[in-house]
JSON list of C-alpha atoms in Angstrom, two decimals:
[
{"chain": "A", "resi": 1, "resn": "SER", "atom": "CA", "xyz": [13.76, -14.14, 0.91]},
{"chain": "A", "resi": 2, "resn": "GLN", "atom": "CA", "xyz": [13.26, -10.50, 0.90]},
{"chain": "A", "resi": 3, "resn": "THR", "atom": "CA", "xyz": [12.56, -8.07, 4.12]},
{"chain": "A", "resi": 4, "resn": "ILE", "atom": "CA", "xyz": [11.82, -4.71, 5.00]},
{"chain": "A", "resi": 5, "resn": "HIS", "atom": "CA", "xyz": [12.56, -3.22, 8.40]},
{"chain": "A", "resi": 6, "resn": "GLN", "atom": "CA", "xyz": [11.68, 0.14, 9.07]},
{"chain": "A", "resi": 7, "resn": "TRP", "atom": "CA", "xyz": [12.04, 1.90, 12.68]},
{"chain": "A", "resi": 8, "resn": "PRO", "atom": "CA", "xyz": [11.17, 3.15, 15.04]},
{"chain": "A", "resi": 9, "resn": "ALA", "atom": "CA", "xyz": [7.52, 1.76, 15.28]},
{"chain": "A", "resi": 10, "resn": "THR", "atom": "CA", "xyz": [6.40, 4.98, 17.20]},
{"chain": "A", "resi": 11, "resn": "LEU", "atom": "CA", "xyz": [7.12, 8.17, 17.81]},
{"chain": "A", "resi": 12, "resn": "VAL", "atom": "CA", "xyz": [5.96, 11.00, 19.42]},
{"chain": "A", "resi": 13, "resn": "GLN", "atom": "CA", "xyz": [7.20, 14.20, 18.39]},
{"chain": "A", "resi": 14, "resn": "PRO", "atom": "CA", "xyz": [6.61, 18.74, 19.64]},
{"chain": "A", "resi": 15, "resn": "VAL", "atom": "CA", "xyz": [5.90, 20.61, 16.90]},
{"chain": "A", "resi": 16, "resn": "GLY", "atom": "CA", "xyz": [8.42, 22.10, 15.41]},
{"chain": "A", "resi": 17, "resn": "SER", "atom": "CA", "xyz": [10.94, 19.42, 15.69]},
{"chain": "A", "resi": 18, "resn": "PRO", "atom": "CA", "xyz": [13.02, 17.57, 13.17]},
{"chain": "A", "resi": 19, "resn": "LEU", "atom": "CA", "xyz": [12.25, 13.94, 11.82]},
{"chain": "A", "resi": 20, "resn": "SER", "atom": "CA", "xyz": [13.72, 11.06, 10.97]},
{"chain": "A", "resi": 21, "resn": "LEU", "atom": "CA", "xyz": [12.42, 7.62, 10.04]},
{"chain": "A", "resi": 22, "resn": "GLU", "atom": "CA", "xyz": [14.75, 4.60, 8.48]},
{"chain": "A", "resi": 23, "resn": "CYS", "atom": "CA", "xyz": [13.41, 1.51, 5.58]},
{"chain": "A", "resi": 24, "resn": "THR", "atom": "CA", "xyz": [15.81, -0.65, 5.11]},
{"chain": "A", "resi": 25, "resn": "VAL", "atom": "CA", "xyz": [15.11, -3.60, 2.48]},
{"chain": "A", "resi": 26, "resn": "GLU", "atom": "CA", "xyz": [17.46, -7.52, 2.63]},
{"chain": "A", "resi": 27, "resn": "GLY", "atom": "CA", "xyz": [17.97, -9.87, 0.02]},
{"chain": "A", "resi": 28, "resn": "THR", "atom": "CA", "xyz": [17.26, -8.56, -3.34]},
{"chain": "A", "resi": 29, "resn": "SER", "atom": "CA", "xyz": [19.25, -5.32, -4.78]},
{"chain": "A", "resi": 30, "resn": "ASN", "atom": "CA", "xyz": [18.71, -2.35, -6.92]},
{"chain": "A", "resi": 31, "resn": "PRO", "atom": "CA", "xyz": [14.51, -2.26, -5.59]},
{"chain": "A", "resi": 32, "resn": "ASN", "atom": "CA", "xyz": [12.23, 0.92, -5.72]},
{"chain": "A", "resi": 33, "resn": "LEU", "atom": "CA", "xyz": [11.67, 2.17, -2.74]},
{"chain": "A", "resi": 34, "resn": "TYR", "atom": "CA", "xyz": [8.17, 4.43, -1.90]},
{"chain": "A", "resi": 35, "resn": "TRP", "atom": "CA", "xyz": [7.17, 6.72, 1.72]},
{"chain": "A", "resi": 36, "resn": "TYR", "atom": "CA", "xyz": [3.62, 6.10, 1.74]},
{"chain": "A", "resi": 37, "resn": "ARG", "atom": "CA", "xyz": [1.21, 8.25, 4.76]},
{"chain": "A", "resi": 38, "resn": "GLN", "atom": "CA", "xyz": [-1.89, 6.82, 5.49]},
{"chain": "A", "resi": 39, "resn": "ALA", "atom": "CA", "xyz": [-3.80, 9.80, 7.85]},
{"chain": "A", "resi": 40, "resn": "ALA", "atom": "CA", "xyz": [-6.67, 7.80, 10.51]},
{"chain": "A", "resi": 41, "resn": "GLY", "atom": "CA", "xyz": [-9.16, 6.42, 8.11]},
{"chain": "A", "resi": 42, "resn": "ARG", "atom": "CA", "xyz": [-8.16, 7.18, 4.99]},
{"chain": "A", "resi": 43, "resn": "GLY", "atom": "CA", "xyz": [-6.47, 5.71, 1.94]},
{"chain": "A", "resi": 44, "resn": "LEU", "atom": "CA", "xyz": [-2.48, 5.54, 1.23]},
{"chain": "A", "resi": 45, "resn": "GLN", "atom": "CA", "xyz": [-1.17, 8.84, 0.19]},
{"chain": "A", "resi": 46, "resn": "LEU", "atom": "CA", "xyz": [2.35, 8.21, -2.03]},
{"chain": "A", "resi": 47, "resn": "LEU", "atom": "CA", "xyz": [4.79, 10.84, -0.60]},
{"chain": "A", "resi": 48, "resn": "PHE", "atom": "CA", "xyz": [8.16, 9.63, -2.31]},
{"chain": "A", "resi": 49, "resn": "TYR", "atom": "CA", "xyz": [9.82, 6.97, -4.35]},
{"chain": "A", "resi": 50, "resn": "SER", "atom": "CA", "xyz": [12.83, 5.95, -5.56]},
{"chain": "A", "resi": 51, "resn": "ILE", "atom": "CA", "xyz": [14.06, 4.27, -8.88]},
{"chain": "A", "resi": 52, "resn": "GLY", "atom": "CA", "xyz": [17.59, 4.34, -7.58]},
{"chain": "A", "resi": 53, "resn": "ILE", "atom": "CA", "xyz": [21.20, 5.92, -5.17]},
{"chain": "A", "resi": 54, "resn": "ASP", "atom": "CA", "xyz": [20.02, 9.69, -5.30]},
{"chain": "A", "resi": 55, "resn": "GLN", "atom": "CA", "xyz": [17.19, 9.32, -7.52]},
{"chain": "A", "resi": 56, "resn": "ILE", "atom": "CA", "xyz": [14.27, 10.88, -5.32]},
{"chain": "A", "resi": 57, "resn": "SER", "atom": "CA", "xyz": [10.39, 12.19, -7.08]},
{"chain": "A", "resi": 58, "resn": "SER", "atom": "CA", "xyz": [8.54, 13.94, -4.54]},
{"chain": "A", "resi": 59, "resn": "GLU", "atom": "CA", "xyz": [4.58, 13.58, -5.44]},
{"chain": "A", "resi": 60, "resn": "VAL", "atom": "CA", "xyz": [3.39, 15.99, -3.21]},
{"chain": "A", "resi": 61, "resn": "PRO", "atom": "CA", "xyz": [4.71, 19.57, -1.98]},
{"chain": "A", "resi": 62, "resn": "GLN", "atom": "CA", "xyz": [5.19, 19.21, 1.69]},
{"chain": "A", "resi": 63, "resn": "ASN", "atom": "CA", "xyz": [7.56, 19.49, 4.63]},
{"chain": "A", "resi": 64, "resn": "LEU", "atom": "CA", "xyz": [9.09, 16.34, 4.11]},
{"chain": "A", "resi": 65, "resn": "SER", "atom": "CA", "xyz": [12.42, 15.31, 2.29]},
{"chain": "A", "resi": 66, "resn": "ALA", "atom": "CA", "xyz": [13.37, 11.84, 1.44]},
{"chain": "A", "resi": 67, "resn": "SER", "atom": "CA", "xyz": [16.98, 10.38, 0.99]},
{"chain": "A", "resi": 68, "resn": "ARG", "atom": "CA", "xyz": [18.62, 7.86, -0.59]},
{"chain": "A", "resi": 69, "resn": "PRO", "atom": "CA", "xyz": [22.44, 7.39, 0.45]},
{"chain": "A", "resi": 70, "resn": "GLN", "atom": "CA", "xyz": [22.72, 3.31, -0.60]},
{"chain": "A", "resi": 71, "resn": "ASP", "atom": "CA", "xyz": [20.93, 0.75, -2.29]},
{"chain": "A", "resi": 72, "resn": "ARG", "atom": "CA", "xyz": [18.55, -0.36, 0.16]},
{"chain": "A", "resi": 73, "resn": "GLN", "atom": "CA", "xyz": [18.16, 2.37, 2.46]},
{"chain": "A", "resi": 74, "resn": "PHE", "atom": "CA", "xyz": [16.13, 4.80, 2.60]},
{"chain": "A", "resi": 75, "resn": "ILE", "atom": "CA", "xyz": [15.13, 7.97, 4.69]},
{"chain": "A", "resi": 76, "resn": "LEU", "atom": "CA", "xyz": [12.24, 10.42, 5.49]},
{"chain": "A", "resi": 77, "resn": "SER", "atom": "CA", "xyz": [13.02, 13.70, 7.14]},
{"chain": "A", "resi": 78, "resn": "SER", "atom": "CA", "xyz": [11.76, 16.99, 8.18]},
{"chain": "A", "resi": 79, "resn": "LYS", "atom": "CA", "xyz": [13.57, 19.81, 9.67]},
{"chain": "A", "resi": 80, "resn": "LYS", "atom": "CA", "xyz": [10.22, 21.27, 11.63]},
{"chain": "A", "resi": 81, "resn": "LEU", "atom": "CA", "xyz": [7.37, 18.97, 12.14]},
{"chain": "A", "resi": 82, "resn": "LEU", "atom": "CA", "xyz": [3.69, 19.90, 11.80]},
{"chain": "A", "resi": 83, "resn": "LEU", "atom": "CA", "xyz": [0.41, 19.02, 13.15]},
{"chain": "A", "resi": 84, "resn": "SER", "atom": "CA", "xyz": [-0.72, 17.84, 9.80]},
{"chain": "A", "resi": 85, "resn": "ASP", "atom": "CA", "xyz": [2.33, 15.21, 9.97]},
{"chain": "A", "resi": 86, "resn": "SER", "atom": "CA", "xyz": [0.94, 13.20, 12.14]},
{"chain": "A", "resi": 87, "resn": "GLY", "atom": "CA", "xyz": [0.11, 9.60, 10.59]},
{"chain": "A", "resi": 88, "resn": "PHE", "atom": "CA", "xyz": [1.44, 6.14, 10.02]},
{"chain": "A", "resi": 89, "resn": "TYR", "atom": "CA", "xyz": [4.50, 5.95, 7.39]},
{"chain": "A", "resi": 90, "resn": "LEU", "atom": "CA", "xyz": [4.92, 3.14, 5.74]},
{"chain": "A", "resi": 91, "resn": "CYS", "atom": "CA", "xyz": [8.25, 2.40, 3.80]},
{"chain": "A", "resi": 92, "resn": "ALA", "atom": "CA", "xyz": [7.58, -0.30, 0.99]},
{"chain": "A", "resi": 93, "resn": "TRP", "atom": "CA", "xyz": [9.85, -1.58, -1.95]},
{"chain": "A", "resi": 94, "resn": "SER", "atom": "CA", "xyz": [9.07, -3.19, -5.62]},
{"chain": "A", "resi": 95, "resn": "THR", "atom": "CA", "xyz": [11.09, -4.98, -7.73]},
{"chain": "A", "resi": 96, "resn": "SER", "atom": "CA", "xyz": [13.14, -3.08, -10.10]},
{"chain": "A", "resi": 97, "resn": "GLY", "atom": "CA", "xyz": [12.66, -2.66, -13.91]},
{"chain": "A", "resi": 98, "resn": "THR", "atom": "CA", "xyz": [9.20, -3.70, -14.71]},
{"chain": "A", "resi": 99, "resn": "VAL", "atom": "CA", "xyz": [5.51, -2.48, -13.97]},
{"chain": "A", "resi": 100, "resn": "ASP", "atom": "CA", "xyz": [4.47, -5.41, -12.73]},
{"chain": "A", "resi": 101, "resn": "GLN", "atom": "CA", "xyz": [5.59, -5.97, -9.47]},
{"chain": "A", "resi": 102, "resn": "PRO", "atom": "CA", "xyz": [2.99, -5.35, -6.31]},
{"chain": "A", "resi": 103, "resn": "GLN", "atom": "CA", "xyz": [4.64, -3.53, -3.48]},
{"chain": "A", "resi": 104, "resn": "HIS", "atom": "CA", "xyz": [5.59, -5.06, -0.22]},
{"chain": "A", "resi": 105, "resn": "PHE", "atom": "CA", "xyz": [5.42, -2.60, 2.81]},
{"chain": "A", "resi": 106, "resn": "GLY", "atom": "CA", "xyz": [7.10, -2.43, 6.06]},
{"chain": "A", "resi": 107, "resn": "ASP", "atom": "CA", "xyz": [5.44, -2.49, 9.67]},
{"chain": "A", "resi": 108, "resn": "GLY", "atom": "CA", "xyz": [5.01, 0.94, 9.52]},
{"chain": "A", "resi": 109, "resn": "THR", "atom": "CA", "xyz": [6.02, 3.94, 12.23]},
{"chain": "A", "resi": 110, "resn": "ARG", "atom": "CA", "xyz": [2.88, 5.51, 13.50]},
{"chain": "A", "resi": 111, "resn": "LEU", "atom": "CA", "xyz": [4.09, 9.38, 14.16]},
{"chain": "A", "resi": 112, "resn": "SER", "atom": "CA", "xyz": [2.04, 11.36, 16.27]},
{"chain": "A", "resi": 113, "resn": "ILE", "atom": "CA", "xyz": [2.62, 15.13, 16.90]},
{"chain": "A", "resi": 114, "resn": "LEU", "atom": "CA", "xyz": [2.00, 17.22, 20.18]},
{"chain": "B", "resi": 1, "resn": "GLN", "atom": "CA", "xyz": [-14.16, 10.45, -10.28]},
{"chain": "B", "resi": 2, "resn": "LYS", "atom": "CA", "xyz": [-11.39, 8.40, -8.02]},
{"chain": "B", "resi": 3, "resn": "GLU", "atom": "CA", "xyz": [-8.80, 6.75, -9.77]},
{"chain": "B", "resi": 4, "resn": "VAL", "atom": "CA", "xyz": [-9.62, 3.63, -7.95]},
{"chain": "B", "resi": 5, "resn": "GLU", "atom": "CA", "xyz": [-12.99, 3.10, -6.22]},
{"chain": "B", "resi": 6, "resn": "GLN", "atom": "CA", "xyz": [-14.21, 1.11, -3.49]},
{"chain": "B", "resi": 7, "resn": "ASN", "atom": "CA", "xyz": [-16.97, 0.79, -0.74]},
{"chain": "B", "resi": 8, "resn": "SER", "atom": "CA", "xyz": [-15.64, 1.49, 2.49]},
{"chain": "B", "resi": 9, "resn": "GLY", "atom": "CA", "xyz": [-18.65, -0.47, 3.76]},
{"chain": "B", "resi": 10, "resn": "PRO", "atom": "CA", "xyz": [-18.53, -1.98, 6.76]},
{"chain": "B", "resi": 11, "resn": "LEU", "atom": "CA", "xyz": [-19.27, -5.50, 5.02]},
{"chain": "B", "resi": 12, "resn": "SER", "atom": "CA", "xyz": [-20.92, -7.77, 7.42]},
{"chain": "B", "resi": 13, "resn": "VAL", "atom": "CA", "xyz": [-21.22, -11.42, 6.65]},
{"chain": "B", "resi": 14, "resn": "PRO", "atom": "CA", "xyz": [-21.40, -14.53, 8.69]},
{"chain": "B", "resi": 15, "resn": "GLU", "atom": "CA", "xyz": [-18.96, -17.00, 9.69]},
{"chain": "B", "resi": 16, "resn": "GLY", "atom": "CA", "xyz": [-18.04, -19.31, 6.83]},
{"chain": "B", "resi": 17, "resn": "ALA", "atom": "CA", "xyz": [-19.97, -17.05, 3.99]},
{"chain": "B", "resi": 18, "resn": "ILE", "atom": "CA", "xyz": [-18.83, -15.59, 0.98]},
{"chain": "B", "resi": 19, "resn": "ALA", "atom": "CA", "xyz": [-17.09, -12.64, 1.15]},
{"chain": "B", "resi": 20, "resn": "SER", "atom": "CA", "xyz": [-17.49, -9.82, -2.32]},
{"chain": "B", "resi": 21, "resn": "LEU", "atom": "CA", "xyz": [-15.80, -7.07, -2.30]},
{"chain": "B", "resi": 22, "resn": "ASN", "atom": "CA", "xyz": [-15.01, -5.27, -4.77]},
{"chain": "B", "resi": 23, "resn": "CYS", "atom": "CA", "xyz": [-13.43, -2.25, -6.99]},
{"chain": "B", "resi": 24, "resn": "THR", "atom": "CA", "xyz": [-13.47, -0.14, -10.05]},
{"chain": "B", "resi": 25, "resn": "TYR", "atom": "CA", "xyz": [-10.72, 2.05, -11.51]},
{"chain": "B", "resi": 26, "resn": "SER", "atom": "CA", "xyz": [-10.55, 5.09, -14.57]},
{"chain": "B", "resi": 27, "resn": "ASP", "atom": "CA", "xyz": [-7.01, 3.96, -16.11]},
{"chain": "B", "resi": 28, "resn": "ARG", "atom": "CA", "xyz": [-7.93, 1.88, -18.92]},
{"chain": "B", "resi": 29, "resn": "VAL", "atom": "CA", "xyz": [-4.70, 1.12, -19.41]},
{"chain": "B", "resi": 30, "resn": "SER", "atom": "CA", "xyz": [-3.66, -0.09, -16.18]},
{"chain": "B", "resi": 31, "resn": "GLN", "atom": "CA", "xyz": [-2.67, -3.65, -16.59]},
{"chain": "B", "resi": 32, "resn": "SER", "atom": "CA", "xyz": [-1.50, -4.90, -12.71]},
{"chain": "B", "resi": 33, "resn": "PHE", "atom": "CA", "xyz": [-4.29, -5.37, -9.87]},
{"chain": "B", "resi": 34, "resn": "PHE", "atom": "CA", "xyz": [-3.61, -6.21, -6.51]},
{"chain": "B", "resi": 35, "resn": "TRP", "atom": "CA", "xyz": [-5.53, -6.77, -3.31]},
{"chain": "B", "resi": 36, "resn": "TYR", "atom": "CA", "xyz": [-3.90, -6.11, -0.16]},
{"chain": "B", "resi": 37, "resn": "ARG", "atom": "CA", "xyz": [-5.33, -6.97, 3.83]},
{"chain": "B", "resi": 38, "resn": "GLN", "atom": "CA", "xyz": [-5.27, -4.87, 6.33]},
{"chain": "B", "resi": 39, "resn": "TYR", "atom": "CA", "xyz": [-5.56, -5.62, 9.95]},
{"chain": "B", "resi": 40, "resn": "SER", "atom": "CA", "xyz": [-6.30, -2.26, 12.05]},
{"chain": "B", "resi": 41, "resn": "GLY", "atom": "CA", "xyz": [-3.31, -0.60, 13.40]},
{"chain": "B", "resi": 42, "resn": "LYS", "atom": "CA", "xyz": [-1.28, -2.51, 10.86]},
{"chain": "B", "resi": 43, "resn": "SER", "atom": "CA", "xyz": [0.34, -2.28, 7.82]},
{"chain": "B", "resi": 44, "resn": "PRO", "atom": "CA", "xyz": [-1.16, -3.41, 4.40]},
{"chain": "B", "resi": 45, "resn": "GLU", "atom": "CA", "xyz": [-0.05, -7.05, 3.22]},
{"chain": "B", "resi": 46, "resn": "LEU", "atom": "CA", "xyz": [-0.55, -8.65, -0.33]},
{"chain": "B", "resi": 47, "resn": "ILE", "atom": "CA", "xyz": [-2.78, -11.52, -0.43]},
{"chain": "B", "resi": 48, "resn": "MET", "atom": "CA", "xyz": [-3.51, -11.77, -4.42]},
{"chain": "B", "resi": 49, "resn": "SER", "atom": "CA", "xyz": [-2.38, -10.40, -7.70]},
{"chain": "B", "resi": 50, "resn": "ILE", "atom": "CA", "xyz": [-4.09, -10.38, -11.31]},
{"chain": "B", "resi": 51, "resn": "TYR", "atom": "CA", "xyz": [-2.87, -9.64, -14.22]},
{"chain": "B", "resi": 52, "resn": "SER", "atom": "CA", "xyz": [-5.38, -10.90, -16.96]},
{"chain": "B", "resi": 53, "resn": "ASN", "atom": "CA", "xyz": [-8.70, -10.91, -17.68]},
{"chain": "B", "resi": 54, "resn": "GLY", "atom": "CA", "xyz": [-11.21, -13.70, -15.70]},
{"chain": "B", "resi": 55, "resn": "ASP", "atom": "CA", "xyz": [-10.84, -15.35, -11.97]},
{"chain": "B", "resi": 56, "resn": "LYS", "atom": "CA", "xyz": [-7.39, -16.55, -10.43]},
{"chain": "B", "resi": 57, "resn": "GLU", "atom": "CA", "xyz": [-8.13, -18.72, -7.40]},
{"chain": "B", "resi": 58, "resn": "ASP", "atom": "CA", "xyz": [-5.49, -19.01, -4.53]},
{"chain": "B", "resi": 59, "resn": "GLY", "atom": "CA", "xyz": [-6.63, -20.77, -1.25]},
{"chain": "B", "resi": 60, "resn": "ARG", "atom": "CA", "xyz": [-9.76, -19.33, -0.18]},
{"chain": "B", "resi": 61, "resn": "PHE", "atom": "CA", "xyz": [-9.69, -16.31, -2.05]},
{"chain": "B", "resi": 62, "resn": "THR", "atom": "CA", "xyz": [-10.88, -16.15, -6.14]},
{"chain": "B", "resi": 63, "resn": "ALA", "atom": "CA", "xyz": [-9.29, -12.42, -7.79]},
{"chain": "B", "resi": 64, "resn": "GLN", "atom": "CA", "xyz": [-11.83, -11.69, -10.70]},
{"chain": "B", "resi": 65, "resn": "LEU", "atom": "CA", "xyz": [-10.70, -9.15, -13.44]},
{"chain": "B", "resi": 66, "resn": "ASN", "atom": "CA", "xyz": [-12.88, -7.71, -16.18]},
{"chain": "B", "resi": 67, "resn": "LYS", "atom": "CA", "xyz": [-10.62, -4.76, -17.78]},
{"chain": "B", "resi": 68, "resn": "ALA", "atom": "CA", "xyz": [-13.60, -3.74, -20.58]},
{"chain": "B", "resi": 69, "resn": "SER", "atom": "CA", "xyz": [-15.88, -2.78, -17.34]},
{"chain": "B", "resi": 70, "resn": "GLN", "atom": "CA", "xyz": [-13.07, -1.42, -15.76]},
{"chain": "B", "resi": 71, "resn": "TYR", "atom": "CA", "xyz": [-13.67, -3.88, -12.33]},
{"chain": "B", "resi": 72, "resn": "VAL", "atom": "CA", "xyz": [-11.78, -5.93, -9.89]},
{"chain": "B", "resi": 73, "resn": "SER", "atom": "CA", "xyz": [-13.28, -8.27, -7.65]},
{"chain": "B", "resi": 74, "resn": "LEU", "atom": "CA", "xyz": [-12.52, -9.73, -4.50]},
{"chain": "B", "resi": 75, "resn": "LEU", "atom": "CA", "xyz": [-13.97, -13.40, -3.51]},
{"chain": "B", "resi": 76, "resn": "ILE", "atom": "CA", "xyz": [-13.22, -14.87, -0.05]},
{"chain": "B", "resi": 77, "resn": "ARG", "atom": "CA", "xyz": [-14.66, -18.15, 0.57]},
{"chain": "B", "resi": 78, "resn": "ASP", "atom": "CA", "xyz": [-15.98, -19.92, 4.19]},
{"chain": "B", "resi": 79, "resn": "SER", "atom": "CA", "xyz": [-14.71, -16.40, 5.49]},
{"chain": "B", "resi": 80, "resn": "GLN", "atom": "CA", "xyz": [-13.66, -16.37, 9.02]},
{"chain": "B", "resi": 81, "resn": "PRO", "atom": "CA", "xyz": [-13.52, -14.22, 11.95]},
{"chain": "B", "resi": 82, "resn": "SER", "atom": "CA", "xyz": [-9.37, -13.87, 11.05]},
{"chain": "B", "resi": 83, "resn": "ASP", "atom": "CA", "xyz": [-10.53, -11.91, 7.94]},
{"chain": "B", "resi": 84, "resn": "SER", "atom": "CA", "xyz": [-12.24, -9.24, 9.17]},
{"chain": "B", "resi": 85, "resn": "ALA", "atom": "CA", "xyz": [-9.55, -6.69, 8.12]},
{"chain": "B", "resi": 86, "resn": "THR", "atom": "CA", "xyz": [-9.91, -3.35, 5.65]},
{"chain": "B", "resi": 87, "resn": "TYR", "atom": "CA", "xyz": [-9.08, -4.85, 2.24]},
{"chain": "B", "resi": 88, "resn": "LEU", "atom": "CA", "xyz": [-7.43, -2.20, -0.65]},
{"chain": "B", "resi": 89, "resn": "CYS", "atom": "CA", "xyz": [-7.56, -2.58, -4.31]},
{"chain": "B", "resi": 90, "resn": "ALA", "atom": "CA", "xyz": [-4.28, -1.10, -6.27]},
{"chain": "B", "resi": 91, "resn": "VAL", "atom": "CA", "xyz": [-4.44, -0.51, -9.75]},
{"chain": "B", "resi": 92, "resn": "ASN", "atom": "CA", "xyz": [-0.75, 0.20, -11.28]},
{"chain": "B", "resi": 93, "resn": "ARG", "atom": "CA", "xyz": [-0.01, 3.92, -12.50]},
{"chain": "B", "resi": 94, "resn": "VAL", "atom": "CA", "xyz": [0.74, 3.64, -16.50]},
{"chain": "B", "resi": 95, "resn": "THR", "atom": "CA", "xyz": [1.84, 7.35, -16.97]},
{"chain": "B", "resi": 96, "resn": "GLY", "atom": "CA", "xyz": [4.53, 8.80, -14.97]},
{"chain": "B", "resi": 97, "resn": "GLY", "atom": "CA", "xyz": [7.27, 6.80, -14.61]},
{"chain": "B", "resi": 98, "resn": "GLY", "atom": "CA", "xyz": [8.09, 4.07, -12.55]},
{"chain": "B", "resi": 99, "resn": "ASN", "atom": "CA", "xyz": [6.43, 1.50, -10.59]},
{"chain": "B", "resi": 100, "resn": "LYS", "atom": "CA", "xyz": [3.80, 2.88, -8.41]},
{"chain": "B", "resi": 101, "resn": "LEU", "atom": "CA", "xyz": [0.47, 2.25, -7.72]},
{"chain": "B", "resi": 102, "resn": "THR", "atom": "CA", "xyz": [-3.15, 4.23, -7.21]},
{"chain": "B", "resi": 103, "resn": "PHE", "atom": "CA", "xyz": [-4.68, 2.66, -4.04]},
{"chain": "B", "resi": 104, "resn": "GLY", "atom": "CA", "xyz": [-8.54, 2.54, -2.84]},
{"chain": "B", "resi": 105, "resn": "THR", "atom": "CA", "xyz": [-9.28, 3.91, 0.54]},
{"chain": "B", "resi": 106, "resn": "GLY", "atom": "CA", "xyz": [-10.52, 0.14, 1.02]},
{"chain": "B", "resi": 107, "resn": "THR", "atom": "CA", "xyz": [-13.57, -1.91, 2.44]},
{"chain": "B", "resi": 108, "resn": "GLN", "atom": "CA", "xyz": [-13.65, -3.44, 5.89]},
{"chain": "B", "resi": 109, "resn": "LEU", "atom": "CA", "xyz": [-14.89, -6.26, 6.43]},
{"chain": "B", "resi": 110, "resn": "LYS", "atom": "CA", "xyz": [-16.35, -7.85, 9.36]},
{"chain": "B", "resi": 111, "resn": "VAL", "atom": "CA", "xyz": [-16.83, -11.67, 9.58]},
{"chain": "B", "resi": 112, "resn": "GLU", "atom": "CA", "xyz": [-19.69, -12.64, 12.51]},
{"chain": "B", "resi": 113, "resn": "LEU", "atom": "CA", "xyz": [-19.76, -15.47, 14.14]}
]
């Protein structure tokens, strides 16, 4: 069966510090991968999605970036965090090749910026 | 108009009652519809998928889809306190390529003893 791992679970970072969040998927090949942010009391905002290695699309302009160095690894990064980057970051995967498949989420990373 | 709209709630129902959660969407050509449950502080969990008009039942959950009215709903029978959570409606995006979903902001359900 497929599993998705996301770490760390919680992170407290000062303003201006760098960020690296990692997500890996097991049990499937060539998944579509996604990064979302959920601010407190808000909906899910799609940040990045990827259909393959080094194929990343950004949904909204921001100071975050994403990379996919391996088929089942997705990394969210920032060089300098802003206060507005606080939130609940979720990685998700879906089966590639069809537009009908649901997305499955990791446990998330709760990021607090001080 | 939001792409996917849900009443934020909270929707309060007594234990054992039927909870009815509603969602409307704006993209008439959407074909795939999903319901996720999100407990406080946790990530969303897929509970139902529906692709065709009509009803789809899975245990205590029934999803209903009406594409002509651009409306999808989730019924929870015999509601339990453990069903208390926020329920997110998600609709596939046809434009822009890839398998992307648009999520509503969710309806908070409270099942009271």
